[in-house]
Amino acid sequence: MQYRQLGRTGLNVSVLSFGASSLGDAFRVTNDQDAIRTVHVALDLGINFIDVSPYYGNTKAESVLGRALKDVARNRYLLTTKVGQYGDAHFDFSAARVTKSLDESCARLGVDYIDLLQCHDIEFADLNQIVEETLPALARLRDAGRIGHIGITGLPLKIFPAVLDRTAPSLVETILSFCRYELNDTSLSSLIPYCQKKGVGIINAAPTGMGLLTERSVPLWHPAPKLLIETSRKAVDYCKSVGADIVKLAVQFCVAHPGISTTLVSSANPSNIRKNV
């Protein structure tokens, strides 16, 4: 496993990291024992960065991950979870809610400290609230030693500079972008020099486009337009016809970029996480 610095956080993260959304049945109904074993395999293979959220599976992902980490030494992994999103169309970025959310997540995860706490999908929030209320609340948690670092996540790239340009240096230390640096969409690359100048670490997620670049069909909730789904299917079929593994290509493409600290892959299947590594 290779490791890179996550911006100016001082965290040294594996270039391939573990996204725990699958533990919450995000893509299919999973077996908890398989999911727990997948986490252990990931750690044994050198993955040291784990991302989760109370939103995934309506807190199920955090609960299953907590069981998986129960007997794992805390210094073997870096843990990030999120605040602000708690269900479909259920968002609350108030200072009181995000503070309480940290307590709830720590209880489910069986820890008393989160290495990185992120505001989840801020495009659905009032960015004024994020800047003026949510982030100051997270800063207080960081000052109190409850969390190590602060990040923001979302799909539209414009939201990142919209927040970073309005906050003090080093307040927001990471961004998590998904479906914006993969074989079919490299738009995140335009933001990398900006983040590097600010010392903001980049977490890339969904190297297969949340299932677009896999042999399985995409979930019904997938936001991609019909044409993109159909075109991605042609790419999958082509790779299969010439004996190439499109998932392998997709993962290799993402981790090869030196400006991206880590790329999240999500699975609840031990053999799949082994293949990804």
mmCIF file of C-alpha atoms in Angstrom:
data_model
loop_
_atom_site.group_PDB
_atom_site.id
_atom_site.type_symbol
_atom_site.label_atom_id
_atom_site.label_comp_id
_atom_site.label_asym_id
_atom_site.label_seq_id
_atom_site.Cartn_x
_atom_site.Cartn_y
_atom_site.Cartn_z
ATOM 1 C CA MET A 1 0.000 0.000 0.000
ATOM 2 C CA GLN A 2 1.151 3.512 -0.775
ATOM 3 C CA TYR A 3 0.399 6.520 1.429
ATOM 4 C CA ARG A 4 0.099 10.263 0.843
ATOM 5 C CA GLN A 5 -0.249 13.350 3.011
ATOM 6 C CA LEU A 6 -3.809 14.639 3.317
ATOM 7 C CA GLY A 7 -3.232 18.330 2.642
ATOM 8 C CA ARG A 8 -1.846 20.085 5.704
ATOM 9 C CA THR A 9 -3.628 17.874 8.213
ATOM 10 C CA GLY A 10 -0.510 15.888 8.983
ATOM 11 C CA LEU A 11 -2.469 12.692 8.333
ATOM 12 C CA ASN A 12 -0.714 10.074 6.204
ATOM 13 C CA VAL A 13 -3.496 8.208 4.393
ATOM 14 C CA SER A 14 -3.541 5.133 2.188
ATOM 15 C CA VAL A 15 -4.050 6.049 -1.476
ATOM 16 C CA LEU A 16 -6.946 3.597 -1.486
ATOM 17 C CA SER A 17 -9.346 4.054 1.411
ATOM 18 C CA PHE A 18 -12.478 2.358 2.669
ATOM 19 C CA GLY A 19 -15.906 3.868 2.086
ATOM 20 C CA ALA A 20 -18.364 2.304 4.497
ATOM 21 C CA SER A 21 -21.575 3.220 2.671
ATOM 22 C CA SER A 22 -21.911 -0.398 1.523
ATOM 23 C CA LEU A 23 -22.166 -1.468 5.149
ATOM 24 C CA GLY A 24 -25.463 0.422 5.221
ATOM 25 C CA ASP A 25 -26.897 -1.467 2.221
ATOM 26 C CA ALA A 26 -26.370 1.494 -0.097
ATOM 27 C CA PHE A 27 -25.998 -0.682 -3.192
ATOM 28 C CA ARG A 28 -27.474 -4.040 -2.124
ATOM 29 C CA VAL A 29 -28.674 -5.847 0.973
ATOM 30 C CA THR A 30 -25.533 -7.082 2.707
ATOM 31 C CA ASN A 31 -24.577 -9.670 5.277
ATOM 32 C CA ASP A 32 -23.227 -8.001 8.426
ATOM 33 C CA GLN A 33 -20.635 -10.702 9.059
ATOM 34 C CA ASP A 34 -19.313 -10.357 5.506
ATOM 35 C CA ALA A 35 -19.260 -6.597 5.958
ATOM 36 C CA ILE A 36 -17.292 -6.851 9.195
ATOM 37 C CA ARG A 37 -14.842 -9.254 7.606
ATOM 38 C CA THR A 38 -14.407 -6.816 4.694
ATOM 39 C CA VAL A 39 -13.327 -4.075 7.097
ATOM 40 C CA HIS A 40 -10.769 -6.390 8.681
ATOM 41 C CA VAL A 41 -9.396 -7.446 5.283
ATOM 42 C CA ALA A 42 -9.069 -3.793 4.255
ATOM 43 C CA LEU A 43 -7.086 -2.976 7.397
ATOM 44 C CA ASP A 44 -4.899 -6.045 7.038
ATOM 45 C CA LEU A 45 -4.031 -4.996 3.475
ATOM 46 C CA GLY A 46 -2.856 -1.553 4.562
ATOM 47 C CA ILE A 47 -5.940 0.630 4.169
ATOM 48 C CA ASN A 48 -5.873 3.017 7.123
ATOM 49 C CA PHE A 49 -8.554 5.593 6.269
ATOM 50 C CA ILE A 50 -12.265 4.809 6.769
ATOM 51 C CA ASP A 51 -15.147 7.061 5.762
ATOM 52 C CA VAL A 52 -18.726 6.702 7.000
ATOM 53 C CA SER A 53 -21.835 8.787 7.733
ATOM 54 C CA PRO A 54 -24.972 8.491 9.881
ATOM 55 C CA TYR A 55 -26.902 8.914 6.631
ATOM 56 C CA TYR A 56 -25.705 5.595 5.206
ATOM 57 C CA GLY A 57 -28.394 3.030 5.870
ATOM 58 C CA ASN A 58 -30.085 5.310 8.423
ATOM 59 C CA THR A 59 -27.154 4.835 10.876
ATOM 60 C CA LYS A 60 -26.683 1.136 9.995
ATOM 61 C CA ALA A 61 -23.282 1.686 8.380
ATOM 62 C CA GLU A 62 -21.905 3.354 11.501
ATOM 63 C CA SER A 63 -23.325 0.622 13.732
ATOM 64 C CA VAL A 64 -21.856 -2.217 11.652
ATOM 65 C CA LEU A 65 -18.537 -0.392 11.354
ATOM 66 C CA GLY A 66 -18.484 0.064 15.112
ATOM 67 C CA ARG A 67 -18.845 -3.697 15.566
ATOM 68 C CA ALA A 68 -16.047 -4.275 13.053
ATOM 69 C CA LEU A 69 -13.699 -1.895 14.875
ATOM 70 C CA LYS A 70 -14.553 -3.092 18.380
ATOM 71 C CA ASP A 71 -11.378 -5.121 18.899
ATOM 72 C CA VAL A 72 -9.128 -3.177 16.518
ATOM 73 C CA ALA A 73 -6.430 -0.961 18.027
ATOM 74 C CA ARG A 74 -7.388 2.693 17.556
ATOM 75 C CA ASN A 75 -3.975 3.584 16.133
ATOM 76 C CA ARG A 76 -4.524 1.212 13.185
ATOM 77 C CA TYR A 77 -7.032 3.458 11.439
ATOM 78 C CA LEU A 78 -8.059 7.039 10.772
ATOM 79 C CA LEU A 79 -11.798 7.541 11.050
ATOM 80 C CA THR A 80 -13.988 10.109 9.379
ATOM 81 C CA THR A 81 -17.727 10.551 9.649
ATOM 82 C CA LYS A 82 -20.136 13.310 8.691
ATOM 83 C CA VAL A 83 -22.782 15.662 10.025
ATOM 84 C CA GLY A 84 -25.765 17.436 8.527
ATOM 85 C CA GLN A 85 -27.492 14.743 6.454
ATOM 86 C CA TYR A 86 -29.630 12.158 8.231
ATOM 87 C CA GLY A 87 -32.073 10.856 5.639
ATOM 88 C CA ASP A 88 -33.401 11.540 2.176
ATOM 89 C CA ALA A 89 -34.221 15.249 2.142
ATOM 90 C CA HIS A 90 -33.446 15.438 5.875
ATOM 91 C CA PHE A 91 -30.720 17.979 6.525
ATOM 92 C CA ASP A 92 -29.866 19.868 9.689
ATOM 93 C CA PHE A 93 -26.646 21.858 9.842
ATOM 94 C CA SER A 94 -27.476 23.791 13.014
ATOM 95 C CA ALA A 95 -24.731 24.037 15.626
ATOM 96 C CA ALA A 96 -26.802 22.119 18.165
ATOM 97 C CA ARG A 97 -27.591 19.265 15.778
ATOM 98 C CA VAL A 98 -24.085 18.737 14.444
ATOM 99 C CA THR A 99 -22.690 18.745 17.981
ATOM 100 C CA LYS A 100 -25.226 16.153 19.086
ATOM 101 C CA SER A 101 -24.571 14.205 15.882
ATOM 102 C CA LEU A 102 -20.919 13.766 16.815
ATOM 103 C CA ASP A 103 -21.922 12.268 20.170
ATOM 104 C CA GLU A 104 -24.340 9.883 18.460
ATOM 105 C CA SER A 105 -21.784 8.786 15.862
ATOM 106 C CA CYS A 106 -19.093 8.193 18.469
ATOM 107 C CA ALA A 107 -21.506 6.003 20.444
ATOM 108 C CA ARG A 108 -22.354 3.904 17.392
ATOM 109 C CA LEU A 109 -18.730 3.652 16.315
ATOM 110 C CA GLY A 110 -17.448 2.859 19.793
ATOM 111 C CA VAL A 111 -14.878 5.669 19.811
ATOM 112 C CA ASP A 112 -14.453 8.956 21.653
ATOM 113 C CA TYR A 113 -12.493 10.778 18.953
ATOM 114 C CA ILE A 114 -13.030 11.341 15.215
ATOM 115 C CA ASP A 115 -9.981 12.117 13.100
ATOM 116 C CA LEU A 116 -11.941 14.086 10.488
ATOM 117 C CA LEU A 117 -15.505 15.399 10.764
ATOM 118 C CA GLN A 118 -17.151 16.494 7.524
ATOM 119 C CA CYS A 119 -20.241 18.502 6.586
ATOM 120 C CA HIS A 120 -22.203 16.126 4.363
ATOM 121 C CA ASP A 121 -23.396 17.251 0.900
ATOM 122 C CA ILE A 122 -23.404 20.961 1.576
ATOM 123 C CA GLU A 123 -25.052 21.779 -1.759
ATOM 124 C CA PHE A 124 -28.336 21.028 0.031
ATOM 125 C CA ALA A 125 -27.582 23.537 2.778
ATOM 126 C CA ASP A 126 -27.613 27.298 3.056
ATOM 127 C CA LEU A 127 -23.916 28.022 2.537
ATOM 128 C CA ASN A 128 -24.246 31.085 4.748
ATOM 129 C CA GLN A 129 -25.239 28.766 7.588
ATOM 130 C CA ILE A 130 -22.337 26.437 6.805
ATOM 131 C CA VAL A 131 -19.857 29.330 6.992
ATOM 132 C CA GLU A 132 -21.386 31.262 9.881
ATOM 133 C CA GLU A 133 -22.784 28.505 12.124
ATOM 134 C CA THR A 134 -21.818 24.924 11.200
ATOM 135 C CA LEU A 135 -18.087 25.331 10.678
ATOM 136 C CA PRO A 136 -17.606 27.472 13.820
ATOM 137 C CA ALA A 137 -19.397 24.717 15.784
ATOM 138 C CA LEU A 138 -16.990 22.130 14.356
ATOM 139 C CA ALA A 139 -14.073 24.415 15.173
ATOM 140 C CA ARG A 140 -15.202 24.441 18.805
ATOM 141 C CA LEU A 141 -15.274 20.634 18.773
ATOM 142 C CA ARG A 142 -11.772 20.614 17.333
ATOM 143 C CA ASP A 143 -10.551 23.068 19.965
ATOM 144 C CA ALA A 144 -12.076 20.800 22.636
ATOM 145 C CA GLY A 145 -10.122 17.812 21.314
ATOM 146 C CA ARG A 146 -13.222 15.886 20.212
ATOM 147 C CA ILE A 147 -12.179 15.846 16.552
ATOM 148 C CA GLY A 148 -8.894 16.295 14.751
ATOM 149 C CA HIS A 149 -9.815 17.989 11.498
ATOM 150 C CA ILE A 150 -12.713 19.532 9.542
ATOM 151 C CA GLY A 151 -13.897 18.876 5.985
ATOM 152 C CA ILE A 152 -16.746 19.503 3.566
ATOM 153 C CA THR A 153 -18.297 17.204 0.974
ATOM 154 C CA GLY A 154 -20.558 17.511 -2.037
ATOM 155 C CA LEU A 155 -21.168 16.845 -5.712
ATOM 156 C CA PRO A 156 -21.076 20.260 -7.478
ATOM 157 C CA LEU A 157 -17.482 21.484 -7.569
ATOM 158 C CA LYS A 158 -18.484 25.148 -7.251
ATOM 159 C CA ILE A 159 -19.503 24.663 -3.619
ATOM 160 C CA PHE A 160 -15.923 24.122 -2.492
ATOM 161 C CA PRO A 161 -14.446 27.513 -3.402
ATOM 162 C CA ALA A 162 -17.757 29.116 -2.384
ATOM 163 C CA VAL A 163 -16.971 28.014 1.182
ATOM 164 C CA LEU A 164 -13.174 27.982 1.182
ATOM 165 C CA ASP A 165 -12.989 31.565 -0.086
ATOM 166 C CA ARG A 166 -15.130 32.713 2.860
ATOM 167 C CA THR A 167 -13.375 30.925 5.697
ATOM 168 C CA ALA A 168 -10.141 31.478 7.543
ATOM 169 C CA PRO A 169 -7.104 29.513 6.365
ATOM 170 C CA SER A 170 -6.869 26.056 7.974
ATOM 171 C CA LEU A 171 -10.489 26.039 9.167
ATOM 172 C CA VAL A 172 -11.611 23.684 6.384
ATOM 173 C CA GLU A 173 -8.794 21.209 5.846
ATOM 174 C CA THR A 174 -10.249 18.722 3.357
ATOM 175 C CA ILE A 175 -12.809 18.342 0.619
ATOM 176 C CA LEU A 176 -14.507 15.105 -0.378
ATOM 177 C CA SER A 177 -15.601 15.063 -4.010
ATOM 178 C CA PHE A 178 -17.402 12.147 -5.628
ATOM 179 C CA CYS A 179 -18.025 11.207 -9.265
ATOM 180 C CA ARG A 180 -15.804 14.085 -10.398
ATOM 181 C CA TYR A 181 -12.522 12.276 -10.969
ATOM 182 C CA GLU A 182 -13.055 8.973 -12.717
ATOM 183 C CA LEU A 183 -12.708 7.551 -16.223
ATOM 184 C CA ASN A 184 -15.849 9.301 -17.476
ATOM 185 C CA ASP A 185 -15.497 12.632 -15.630
ATOM 186 C CA THR A 186 -12.241 14.385 -14.731
ATOM 187 C CA SER A 187 -13.650 17.809 -13.873
ATOM 188 C CA LEU A 188 -12.154 17.673 -10.350
ATOM 189 C CA SER A 189 -8.698 18.067 -11.902
ATOM 190 C CA SER A 190 -9.461 21.746 -12.557
ATOM 191 C CA LEU A 191 -9.816 22.331 -8.801
ATOM 192 C CA ILE A 192 -6.667 20.514 -7.693
ATOM 193 C CA PRO A 193 -4.204 23.435 -8.093
ATOM 194 C CA TYR A 194 -6.586 25.689 -6.127
ATOM 195 C CA CYS A 195 -6.774 23.172 -3.268
ATOM 196 C CA GLN A 196 -3.025 22.641 -3.272
ATOM 197 C CA LYS A 197 -2.442 26.394 -2.988
ATOM 198 C CA LYS A 198 -4.710 26.485 0.066
ATOM 199 C CA GLY A 199 -3.221 23.312 1.560
ATOM 200 C CA VAL A 200 -6.591 21.552 1.416
ATOM 201 C CA GLY A 201 -6.451 17.765 1.148
ATOM 202 C CA ILE A 202 -8.514 16.056 -1.559
ATOM 203 C CA ILE A 203 -10.525 12.907 -0.920
ATOM 204 C CA ASN A 204 -11.875 11.370 -4.115
ATOM 205 C CA ALA A 205 -14.857 9.028 -3.973
ATOM 206 C CA ALA A 206 -16.761 6.742 -6.329
ATOM 207 C CA PRO A 207 -14.038 5.749 -8.840
ATOM 208 C CA THR A 208 -16.628 3.654 -10.688
ATOM 209 C CA GLY A 209 -19.216 6.411 -10.709
ATOM 210 C CA MET A 210 -21.298 4.749 -7.983
ATOM 211 C CA GLY A 211 -21.654 1.638 -10.121
ATOM 212 C CA LEU A 212 -21.640 3.121 -13.622
ATOM 213 C CA LEU A 213 -18.344 1.457 -14.494
ATOM 214 C CA THR A 214 -19.164 -2.002 -13.172
ATOM 215 C CA GLU A 215 -20.904 -5.054 -14.568
ATOM 216 C CA ARG A 216 -23.779 -4.701 -12.121
ATOM 217 C CA SER A 217 -26.646 -2.383 -12.922
ATOM 218 C CA VAL A 218 -26.778 1.000 -11.218
ATOM 219 C CA PRO A 219 -29.239 1.493 -8.335
ATOM 220 C CA LEU A 220 -32.569 3.157 -9.062
ATOM 221 C CA TRP A 221 -31.555 6.290 -7.144
ATOM 222 C CA HIS A 222 -28.518 6.894 -9.347
ATOM 223 C CA PRO A 223 -28.436 10.536 -10.548
ATOM 224 C CA ALA A 224 -26.742 9.922 -13.913
ATOM 225 C CA PRO A 225 -28.776 10.761 -17.034
ATOM 226 C CA LYS A 226 -29.903 7.913 -19.265
ATOM 227 C CA LEU A 227 -27.321 8.629 -21.965
ATOM 228 C CA LEU A 228 -24.423 8.440 -19.497
ATOM 229 C CA ILE A 229 -25.728 5.156 -18.086
ATOM 230 C CA GLU A 230 -26.050 3.692 -21.599
ATOM 231 C CA THR A 231 -22.607 4.928 -22.685
ATOM 232 C CA SER A 232 -20.971 3.586 -19.531
ATOM 233 C CA ARG A 233 -22.586 0.217 -20.205
ATOM 234 C CA LYS A 234 -20.956 0.208 -23.663
ATOM 235 C CA ALA A 235 -17.584 0.861 -22.037
ATOM 236 C CA VAL A 236 -18.159 -1.995 -19.589
ATOM 237 C CA ASP A 237 -19.136 -4.351 -22.424
ATOM 238 C CA TYR A 238 -16.143 -3.325 -24.515
ATOM 239 C CA CYS A 239 -13.667 -3.939 -21.697
ATOM 240 C CA LYS A 240 -15.244 -7.310 -21.045
ATOM 241 C CA SER A 241 -14.958 -8.232 -24.733
ATOM 242 C CA VAL A 242 -11.194 -7.641 -24.738
ATOM 243 C CA GLY A 243 -10.568 -9.287 -21.379
ATOM 244 C CA ALA A 244 -10.005 -6.081 -19.377
ATOM 245 C CA ASP A 245 -11.413 -5.428 -15.904
ATOM 246 C CA ILE A 246 -13.002 -1.978 -16.033
ATOM 247 C CA VAL A 247 -13.106 -1.708 -12.236
ATOM 248 C CA LYS A 248 -9.351 -2.278 -12.085
ATOM 249 C CA LEU A 249 -8.824 0.357 -14.774
ATOM 250 C CA ALA A 250 -11.095 2.790 -12.937
ATOM 251 C CA VAL A 251 -9.320 2.381 -9.606
ATOM 252 C CA GLN A 252 -5.844 2.567 -11.137
ATOM 253 C CA PHE A 253 -6.798 5.742 -12.985
ATOM 254 C CA CYS A 254 -7.884 7.481 -9.791
ATOM 255 C CA VAL A 255 -5.023 6.515 -7.493
ATOM 256 C CA ALA A 256 -2.452 7.442 -10.145
ATOM 257 C CA HIS A 257 -3.071 11.176 -9.732
ATOM 258 C CA PRO A 258 -0.481 12.515 -7.258
ATOM 259 C CA GLY A 259 -2.650 15.502 -6.366
ATOM 260 C CA ILE A 260 -5.411 13.307 -4.959
ATOM 261 C CA SER A 261 -4.531 12.089 -1.482
ATOM 262 C CA THR A 262 -6.873 9.108 -1.380
ATOM 263 C CA THR A 263 -9.682 7.465 -3.316
ATOM 264 C CA LEU A 264 -12.561 5.804 -1.487
ATOM 265 C CA VAL A 265 -13.848 2.413 -2.591
ATOM 266 C CA SER A 266 -16.895 0.866 -0.992
ATOM 267 C CA SER A 267 -17.644 -2.824 -0.623
ATOM 268 C CA ALA A 268 -19.127 -5.301 1.811
ATOM 269 C CA ASN A 269 -17.433 -8.221 0.075
ATOM 270 C CA PRO A 270 -13.992 -9.323 1.359
ATOM 271 C CA SER A 271 -12.842 -10.632 -2.009
ATOM 272 C CA ASN A 272 -13.836 -7.406 -3.758
ATOM 273 C CA ILE A 273 -11.868 -5.214 -1.386
ATOM 274 C CA ARG A 274 -8.892 -7.521 -1.852
ATOM 275 C CA LYS A 275 -9.196 -7.148 -5.646
ATOM 276 C CA ASN A 276 -9.362 -3.370 -5.312
ATOM 277 C CA VAL A 277 -6.161 -3.278 -3.268
#
